[in-house]
């Protein structure tokens, strides 16, 4: 009997994805309530009603329980540059679309749950350190999509840095009490300037 279901995912894979989501959501709820350092992996396993060894099969490190929310974004830049002949412009357009949608990955989102999650992330040194691993993998995937080699790695590093700094600036202002409506105009203008600089500095990746 086939286990393939809707969306091309088999039953086993759908169950696996649900497990990832459930355990991650449970962990983040506990971390937000009690603090990252005050909650053990055993606490998360008990709350999720699974064994500690089972949890570690899904999440190799405690920090990964939080960073799972970024999993879909890890190779996002690499996917975007494959959509058109102009990688920098494709990424520019995608970032502006994210600002329009108030995608949390852009930092331009003032929903209380999003702000709480980002405060947890940026306020926990262990999570900040682990996030750099995510950024390195994102950068590596982007470099490969750009053709590999030193020039591609240099370009990928600049692009990932621009996206990270823009998002952190947006989050910093909103975390300080400004609303999305107050920040949006500056966020769009900053993105236009930053990606304009990338296009000027990486002409081979900006041409039609």
mmCIF file of C-alpha atoms in Angstrom:
data_model
loop_
_atom_site.group_PDB
_atom_site.id
_atom_site.type_symbol
_atom_site.label_atom_id
_atom_site.label_comp_id
_atom_site.label_asym_id
_atom_site.label_seq_id
_atom_site.Cartn_x
_atom_site.Cartn_y
_atom_site.Cartn_z
ATOM 1 C CA UNK A 1 0.000 0.000 0.000
ATOM 2 C CA UNK A 2 1.376 3.395 -0.975
ATOM 3 C CA UNK A 3 2.153 5.918 1.782
ATOM 4 C CA UNK A 4 2.243 8.821 -0.656
ATOM 5 C CA UNK A 5 -0.310 11.520 0.106
ATOM 6 C CA UNK A 6 -1.146 15.085 -0.769
ATOM 7 C CA UNK A 7 1.596 17.444 -1.761
ATOM 8 C CA UNK A 8 3.865 14.555 -2.789
ATOM 9 C CA UNK A 9 4.861 13.769 0.824
ATOM 10 C CA UNK A 10 4.503 10.243 2.134
ATOM 11 C CA UNK A 11 2.638 9.513 5.353
ATOM 12 C CA UNK A 12 5.884 8.810 7.190
ATOM 13 C CA UNK A 13 7.404 12.116 6.107
ATOM 14 C CA UNK A 14 4.266 14.056 7.078
ATOM 15 C CA UNK A 15 4.352 12.449 10.529
ATOM 16 C CA UNK A 16 8.032 13.319 10.821
ATOM 17 C CA UNK A 17 7.389 16.966 9.918
ATOM 18 C CA UNK A 18 4.533 17.163 12.428
ATOM 19 C CA UNK A 19 6.841 15.786 15.104
ATOM 20 C CA UNK A 20 9.463 18.444 14.342
ATOM 21 C CA UNK A 21 6.834 21.185 14.511
ATOM 22 C CA UNK A 22 5.163 19.933 17.681
ATOM 23 C CA UNK A 23 8.384 19.464 19.631
ATOM 24 C CA UNK A 24 9.807 22.808 18.479
ATOM 25 C CA UNK A 25 6.592 24.652 19.377
ATOM 26 C CA UNK A 26 6.526 22.975 22.793
ATOM 27 C CA UNK A 27 10.144 23.922 23.476
ATOM 28 C CA UNK A 28 9.704 27.535 22.403
ATOM 29 C CA UNK A 29 6.627 27.888 24.612
ATOM 30 C CA UNK A 30 8.614 26.637 27.609
ATOM 31 C CA UNK A 31 11.626 28.814 26.792
ATOM 32 C CA UNK A 32 9.423 31.896 26.527
ATOM 33 C CA UNK A 33 7.700 31.089 29.827
ATOM 34 C CA UNK A 34 10.777 30.183 31.895
ATOM 35 C CA UNK A 35 13.862 31.240 29.967
ATOM 36 C CA UNK A 36 16.123 29.205 27.691
ATOM 37 C CA UNK A 37 18.675 28.311 30.368
ATOM 38 C CA UNK A 38 16.022 27.352 32.927
ATOM 39 C CA UNK A 39 14.478 24.650 30.737
ATOM 40 C CA UNK A 40 16.307 21.370 30.158
ATOM 41 C CA UNK A 41 16.035 19.049 27.187
ATOM 42 C CA UNK A 42 14.440 16.525 29.552
ATOM 43 C CA UNK A 43 11.778 19.148 30.422
ATOM 44 C CA UNK A 44 10.991 19.617 26.733
ATOM 45 C CA UNK A 45 10.840 15.869 26.111
ATOM 46 C CA UNK A 46 8.464 15.375 29.020
ATOM 47 C CA UNK A 47 6.198 18.214 27.870
ATOM 48 C CA UNK A 48 6.168 16.817 24.323
ATOM 49 C CA UNK A 49 5.505 13.306 25.691
ATOM 50 C CA UNK A 50 8.508 11.722 24.011
ATOM 51 C CA UNK A 51 11.725 10.249 25.342
ATOM 52 C CA UNK A 52 14.921 12.269 25.545
ATOM 53 C CA UNK A 53 16.707 9.961 23.040
ATOM 54 C CA UNK A 54 13.808 10.432 20.612
ATOM 55 C CA UNK A 55 14.078 14.200 20.945
ATOM 56 C CA UNK A 56 17.786 14.075 20.163
ATOM 57 C CA UNK A 57 17.091 12.047 17.022
ATOM 58 C CA UNK A 58 15.137 15.035 15.740
ATOM 59 C CA UNK A 59 17.149 17.857 17.297
ATOM 60 C CA UNK A 60 20.892 17.222 17.829
ATOM 61 C CA UNK A 61 21.269 20.283 20.086
ATOM 62 C CA UNK A 62 18.990 22.179 22.448
ATOM 63 C CA UNK A 63 19.433 25.337 20.353
ATOM 64 C CA UNK A 64 18.050 23.545 17.293
ATOM 65 C CA UNK A 65 14.665 23.372 19.006
ATOM 66 C CA UNK A 66 14.429 27.138 18.490
ATOM 67 C CA UNK A 67 16.234 27.473 15.172
ATOM 68 C CA UNK A 68 13.916 24.934 13.554
ATOM 69 C CA UNK A 69 11.686 27.916 12.795
ATOM 70 C CA UNK A 70 14.378 29.044 10.366
ATOM 71 C CA UNK A 71 14.667 25.678 8.643
ATOM 72 C CA UNK A 72 12.595 26.698 5.631
ATOM 73 C CA UNK A 73 14.729 29.805 5.135
ATOM 74 C CA UNK A 74 18.154 28.162 5.207
ATOM 75 C CA UNK A 75 18.343 27.618 1.440
ATOM 76 C CA UNK A 76 15.835 30.331 0.537
ATOM 77 C CA UNK A 77 18.364 32.713 -1.031
ATOM 78 C CA UNK A 78 19.769 29.853 -3.106
ATOM 79 C CA UNK A 79 16.287 29.013 -4.375
ATOM 80 C CA UNK A 80 15.498 32.628 -5.215
ATOM 81 C CA UNK A 81 18.593 33.235 -7.359
ATOM 82 C CA UNK A 82 17.604 30.292 -9.555
ATOM 83 C CA UNK A 83 14.320 31.990 -10.465
ATOM 84 C CA UNK A 84 15.789 34.513 -12.878
ATOM 85 C CA UNK A 85 18.877 35.649 -14.755
ATOM 86 C CA UNK A 86 19.641 38.470 -12.292
ATOM 87 C CA UNK A 87 20.420 37.006 -8.840
ATOM 88 C CA UNK A 88 20.810 40.283 -6.926
ATOM 89 C CA UNK A 89 17.637 41.778 -8.397
ATOM 90 C CA UNK A 90 15.709 38.573 -7.662
ATOM 91 C CA UNK A 91 16.837 38.720 -4.029
ATOM 92 C CA UNK A 92 16.092 42.460 -3.891
ATOM 93 C CA UNK A 93 12.551 41.878 -5.114
ATOM 94 C CA UNK A 94 12.086 38.964 -2.700
ATOM 95 C CA UNK A 95 13.216 41.045 0.293
ATOM 96 C CA UNK A 96 10.862 43.886 -0.651
ATOM 97 C CA UNK A 97 8.022 41.361 -0.984
ATOM 98 C CA UNK A 98 8.898 40.118 2.496
ATOM 99 C CA UNK A 99 8.671 43.652 3.878
ATOM 100 C CA UNK A 100 5.274 44.036 2.233
ATOM 101 C CA UNK A 101 4.061 40.803 3.878
ATOM 102 C CA UNK A 102 5.682 41.684 7.216
ATOM 103 C CA UNK A 103 7.555 38.397 7.030
ATOM 104 C CA UNK A 104 9.259 37.941 10.438
ATOM 105 C CA UNK A 105 12.511 37.008 8.674
ATOM 106 C CA UNK A 106 12.785 40.665 7.544
ATOM 107 C CA UNK A 107 12.451 41.932 11.128
ATOM 108 C CA UNK A 108 9.430 44.039 10.116
ATOM 109 C CA UNK A 109 6.771 42.456 12.288
ATOM 110 C CA UNK A 110 5.345 43.768 15.551
ATOM 111 C CA UNK A 111 3.125 40.826 16.496
ATOM 112 C CA UNK A 112 3.688 40.111 20.219
ATOM 113 C CA UNK A 113 4.510 36.437 19.634
ATOM 114 C CA UNK A 114 7.046 37.336 16.943
ATOM 115 C CA UNK A 115 8.666 39.967 19.165
ATOM 116 C CA UNK A 116 8.848 37.508 22.058
ATOM 117 C CA UNK A 117 10.482 34.890 19.850
ATOM 118 C CA UNK A 118 13.018 37.348 18.448
ATOM 119 C CA UNK A 119 13.837 38.621 21.932
ATOM 120 C CA UNK A 120 14.469 35.022 22.972
ATOM 121 C CA UNK A 121 16.652 34.444 19.928
ATOM 122 C CA UNK A 122 18.766 37.609 20.043
ATOM 123 C CA UNK A 123 18.867 37.726 23.840
ATOM 124 C CA UNK A 124 20.298 34.235 24.317
ATOM 125 C CA UNK A 125 24.044 33.955 23.585
ATOM 126 C CA UNK A 126 23.853 30.210 22.876
ATOM 127 C CA UNK A 127 21.146 30.801 20.262
ATOM 128 C CA UNK A 128 23.033 33.681 18.657
ATOM 129 C CA UNK A 129 26.117 31.458 18.367
ATOM 130 C CA UNK A 130 24.109 28.597 16.895
ATOM 131 C CA UNK A 131 22.438 30.969 14.435
ATOM 132 C CA UNK A 132 25.811 31.717 12.858
ATOM 133 C CA UNK A 133 25.971 28.082 11.806
ATOM 134 C CA UNK A 134 22.644 28.537 10.060
ATOM 135 C CA UNK A 135 23.951 31.677 8.341
ATOM 136 C CA UNK A 136 27.084 29.842 7.198
ATOM 137 C CA UNK A 137 25.003 27.057 5.650
ATOM 138 C CA UNK A 138 22.725 29.599 3.975
ATOM 139 C CA UNK A 139 25.782 31.386 2.617
ATOM 140 C CA UNK A 140 27.301 28.127 1.345
ATOM 141 C CA UNK A 141 24.079 27.146 -0.427
ATOM 142 C CA UNK A 142 23.851 30.580 -2.027
ATOM 143 C CA UNK A 143 27.504 30.445 -3.153
ATOM 144 C CA UNK A 144 26.862 27.100 -4.802
ATOM 145 C CA UNK A 145 23.779 28.485 -6.567
ATOM 146 C CA UNK A 146 25.911 31.377 -7.831
ATOM 147 C CA UNK A 147 28.342 28.977 -9.452
ATOM 148 C CA UNK A 148 30.806 28.175 -6.695
ATOM 149 C CA UNK A 149 34.367 29.392 -6.444
ATOM 150 C CA UNK A 150 35.913 32.272 -4.541
ATOM 151 C CA UNK A 151 33.968 35.059 -6.280
ATOM 152 C CA UNK A 152 30.672 33.295 -5.623
ATOM 153 C CA UNK A 153 31.565 32.833 -1.949
ATOM 154 C CA UNK A 154 32.530 36.491 -1.609
ATOM 155 C CA UNK A 155 29.268 37.565 -3.250
ATOM 156 C CA UNK A 156 27.208 35.210 -1.074
ATOM 157 C CA UNK A 157 28.866 36.563 2.067
ATOM 158 C CA UNK A 158 27.980 40.128 1.123
ATOM 159 C CA UNK A 159 24.383 39.261 0.242
ATOM 160 C CA UNK A 160 23.731 37.284 3.438
ATOM 161 C CA UNK A 161 25.289 40.066 5.525
ATOM 162 C CA UNK A 162 23.067 42.698 3.892
ATOM 163 C CA UNK A 163 19.915 40.687 4.544
ATOM 164 C CA UNK A 164 20.923 40.013 8.151
ATOM 165 C CA UNK A 165 21.784 43.642 8.937
ATOM 166 C CA UNK A 166 18.612 44.999 7.341
ATOM 167 C CA UNK A 167 16.470 42.538 9.314
ATOM 168 C CA UNK A 168 18.246 43.256 12.603
ATOM 169 C CA UNK A 169 17.843 47.009 12.154
ATOM 170 C CA UNK A 170 14.116 46.585 11.550
ATOM 171 C CA UNK A 171 13.788 44.337 14.600
ATOM 172 C CA UNK A 172 15.851 46.701 16.768
ATOM 173 C CA UNK A 173 13.522 49.617 16.044
ATOM 174 C CA UNK A 174 10.341 47.619 16.557
ATOM 175 C CA UNK A 175 11.687 46.022 19.742
ATOM 176 C CA UNK A 176 12.324 49.579 20.985
ATOM 177 C CA UNK A 177 8.625 50.364 20.633
ATOM 178 C CA UNK A 178 8.088 51.615 17.077
ATOM 179 C CA UNK A 179 5.233 50.185 15.025
ATOM 180 C CA UNK A 180 5.469 48.554 11.608
ATOM 181 C CA UNK A 181 3.765 51.552 9.985
ATOM 182 C CA UNK A 182 6.457 53.840 11.421
ATOM 183 C CA UNK A 183 9.370 51.678 10.297
ATOM 184 C CA UNK A 184 8.170 50.390 6.921
ATOM 185 C CA UNK A 185 9.148 53.438 4.835
ATOM 186 C CA UNK A 186 12.671 53.534 6.244
ATOM 187 C CA UNK A 187 12.964 49.750 5.901
ATOM 188 C CA UNK A 188 12.093 49.886 2.207
ATOM 189 C CA UNK A 189 14.449 52.821 1.616
ATOM 190 C CA UNK A 190 17.282 51.025 3.435
ATOM 191 C CA UNK A 191 16.701 47.886 1.374
ATOM 192 C CA UNK A 192 16.751 49.912 -1.838
ATOM 193 C CA UNK A 193 20.070 51.519 -0.865
ATOM 194 C CA UNK A 194 21.651 48.281 0.341
ATOM 195 C CA UNK A 195 20.705 46.221 -2.689
ATOM 196 C CA UNK A 196 21.690 49.143 -4.923
ATOM 197 C CA UNK A 197 25.163 48.961 -3.415
ATOM 198 C CA UNK A 198 25.222 45.203 -4.007
ATOM 199 C CA UNK A 199 24.249 45.689 -7.642
ATOM 200 C CA UNK A 200 26.978 48.291 -8.087
ATOM 201 C CA UNK A 201 29.580 46.124 -6.377
ATOM 202 C CA UNK A 202 28.519 42.857 -8.002
ATOM 203 C CA UNK A 203 27.731 43.917 -11.586
ATOM 204 C CA UNK A 204 28.097 40.401 -12.914
ATOM 205 C CA UNK A 205 25.220 39.248 -10.697
ATOM 206 C CA UNK A 206 22.972 42.229 -11.368
ATOM 207 C CA UNK A 207 22.899 42.240 -15.164
ATOM 208 C CA UNK A 208 19.891 41.091 -17.127
#
